[in-house]
One Martini backbone bead per residue (centre of mass of N, CA, C, O) as a GRO file, in nm:
protein
  110
    1MET     BB    1  -0.186 -19.091  -9.938
    2LYS     BB    2  -0.271 -18.873 -10.143
    3ARG     BB    3  -0.348 -18.653  -9.933
    4LEU     BB    4  -0.069 -18.636  -9.801
    5LEU     BB    5   0.081 -18.540 -10.054
    6ILE     BB    6  -0.083 -18.282 -10.102
    7LEU     BB    7  -0.026 -18.154  -9.828
    8PHE     BB    8   0.280 -18.150  -9.855
    9LEU     BB    9   0.290 -17.972 -10.114
   10ALA     BB   10   0.139 -17.728  -9.995
   11ILE     BB   11   0.340 -17.668  -9.767
   12LEU     BB   12   0.593 -17.645  -9.944
   13SER     BB   13   0.487 -17.400 -10.118
   14LEU     BB   14   0.484 -17.195  -9.882
   15PHE     BB   15   0.797 -17.178  -9.854
   16TYR     BB   16   0.843 -17.039 -10.137
   17ILE     BB   17   0.662 -16.757 -10.045
   18THR     BB   18   0.847 -16.739  -9.799
   19GLY     BB   19   1.029 -16.535  -9.547
   20CYS     BB   20   1.332 -16.351  -9.434
   21PHE     BB   21   1.317 -16.018  -9.481
   22LYS     BB   22   1.567 -15.761  -9.525
   23VAL     BB   23   1.573 -15.409  -9.439
   24VAL     BB   24   1.772 -15.123  -9.475
   25ILE     BB   25   1.728 -14.836  -9.267
   26GLU     BB   26   1.914 -14.575  -9.416
   27SER     BB   27   2.115 -14.302  -9.418
   28PRO     BB   28   2.313 -14.094  -9.517
   29ALA     BB   29   2.569 -13.938  -9.345
   30THR     BB   30   2.477 -13.632  -9.458
   31LYS     BB   31   2.179 -13.711  -9.355
   32ASP     BB   32   1.861 -13.616  -9.227
   33VAL     BB   33   1.623 -13.871  -9.150
   34TYR     BB   34   1.266 -13.924  -9.122
   35LEU     BB   35   1.016 -14.096  -8.973
   36VAL     BB   36   0.675 -14.134  -9.050
   37ASP     BB   37   0.359 -14.151  -9.040
   38GLU     BB   38   0.078 -14.279  -9.222
   39THR     BB   39  -0.090 -13.992  -9.241
   40LYS     BB   40   0.096 -13.888  -9.437
   41LYS     BB   41   0.151 -13.729  -9.730
   42ALA     BB   42   0.270 -13.811 -10.038
   43LYS     BB   43   0.465 -13.690 -10.306
   44VAL     BB   44   0.654 -13.950 -10.340
   45LYS     BB   45   0.705 -14.262 -10.515
   46ASP     BB   46   0.926 -14.536 -10.442
   47GLY     BB   47   1.105 -14.835 -10.567
   48LYS     BB   48   1.196 -15.189 -10.506
   49LYS     BB   49   1.363 -15.491 -10.580
   50VAL     BB   50   1.451 -15.774 -10.382
   51TRP     BB   51   1.701 -16.018 -10.375
   52TYR     BB   52   1.710 -16.364 -10.258
   53ALA     BB   53   1.861 -16.608 -10.064
   54LEU     BB   54   1.748 -16.847  -9.871
   55TRP     BB   55   1.456 -16.721  -9.827
   56GLY     BB   56   1.600 -16.425  -9.716
   57LEU     BB   57   1.886 -16.442  -9.579
   58VAL     BB   58   2.033 -16.348  -9.859
   59PRO     BB   59   2.127 -16.078 -10.021
   60ILE     BB   60   2.176 -15.997 -10.364
   61SER     BB   61   2.070 -15.725 -10.347
   62ASP     BB   62   2.001 -15.419 -10.263
   63ASN     BB   63   1.861 -15.346  -9.913
   64THR     BB   64   1.860 -15.039  -9.939
   65ILE     BB   65   1.743 -14.675  -9.923
   66SER     BB   66   1.967 -14.454  -9.984
   67ASP     BB   67   1.929 -14.411 -10.293
   68ILE     BB   68   1.641 -14.290 -10.273
   69ILE     BB   69   1.708 -14.054 -10.086
   70MET     BB   70   1.916 -13.918 -10.279
   71LYS     BB   71   1.742 -13.890 -10.537
   72HIS     BB   72   1.508 -13.706 -10.360
   73ASP     BB   73   1.602 -13.548 -10.113
   74ALA     BB   74   1.514 -13.664  -9.838
   75LYS     BB   75   1.359 -13.608  -9.498
   76LYS     BB   76   1.073 -13.757  -9.518
   77ILE     BB   77   0.956 -14.096  -9.445
   78LYS     BB   78   0.812 -14.397  -9.584
   79VAL     BB   79   0.814 -14.758  -9.514
   80THR     BB   80   0.754 -15.049  -9.730
   81GLN     BB   81   0.714 -15.399  -9.694
   82PHE     BB   82   0.642 -15.645  -9.959
   83ILE     BB   83   0.436 -15.907 -10.105
   84GLY     BB   84   0.360 -15.947 -10.411
   85VAL     BB   85   0.245 -16.108 -10.676
   86ASP     BB   86   0.516 -16.114 -10.824
   87ASP     BB   87   0.678 -16.228 -10.585
   88ALA     BB   88   0.517 -16.491 -10.552
   89ILE     BB   89   0.576 -16.604 -10.835
   90ILE     BB   90   0.881 -16.603 -10.823
   91SER     BB   91   0.903 -16.774 -10.558
   92LEU     BB   92   0.752 -17.021 -10.667
   93ILE     BB   93   0.952 -17.083 -10.900
   94LEU     BB   94   1.246 -17.020 -10.735
   95GLY     BB   95   1.221 -17.174 -10.454
   96LEU     BB   96   1.375 -17.436 -10.524
   97PHE     BB   97   1.647 -17.231 -10.543
   98THR     BB   98   1.608 -17.010 -10.297
   99ILE     BB   99   1.454 -16.783 -10.449
  100ALA     BB  100   1.360 -16.439 -10.363
  101THR     BB  101   1.118 -16.170 -10.320
  102SER     BB  102   1.091 -15.809 -10.256
  103SER     BB  103   0.920 -15.510 -10.170
  104ILE     BB  104   0.991 -15.154 -10.185
  105GLU     BB  105   0.842 -14.860 -10.032
  106VAL     BB  106   0.897 -14.508 -10.083
  107GLU     BB  107   0.778 -14.223  -9.907
  108ILE     BB  108   0.783 -13.884  -9.981
  109VAL     BB  109   0.710 -13.600  -9.784
  110GLU     BB  110   1.004 -13.399  -9.777
   0.00000   0.00000   0.00000
């Protein structure tokens, strides 16, 4: 019985640090922006943390990258979404309340 409880809690904690995170990759209406392959060298890297409710179902903060594109006047970019160690810790602590985070990194090539 004790092993079953430990297994149940371990599986339940995995749900706290996982989720279905959505990032909207769009450029502002006045700019043409292209996605490039991962072999291109980035000149500038910028990123942000996105907060979600219901384990990633509903974004609480802005989940688009258009503000980063405008800030750097980017024409060619690479976008990576990942769950870092800090995101996992936040999601583990706040996962009980259905709050989770994800990180977005935008690399400006040109």
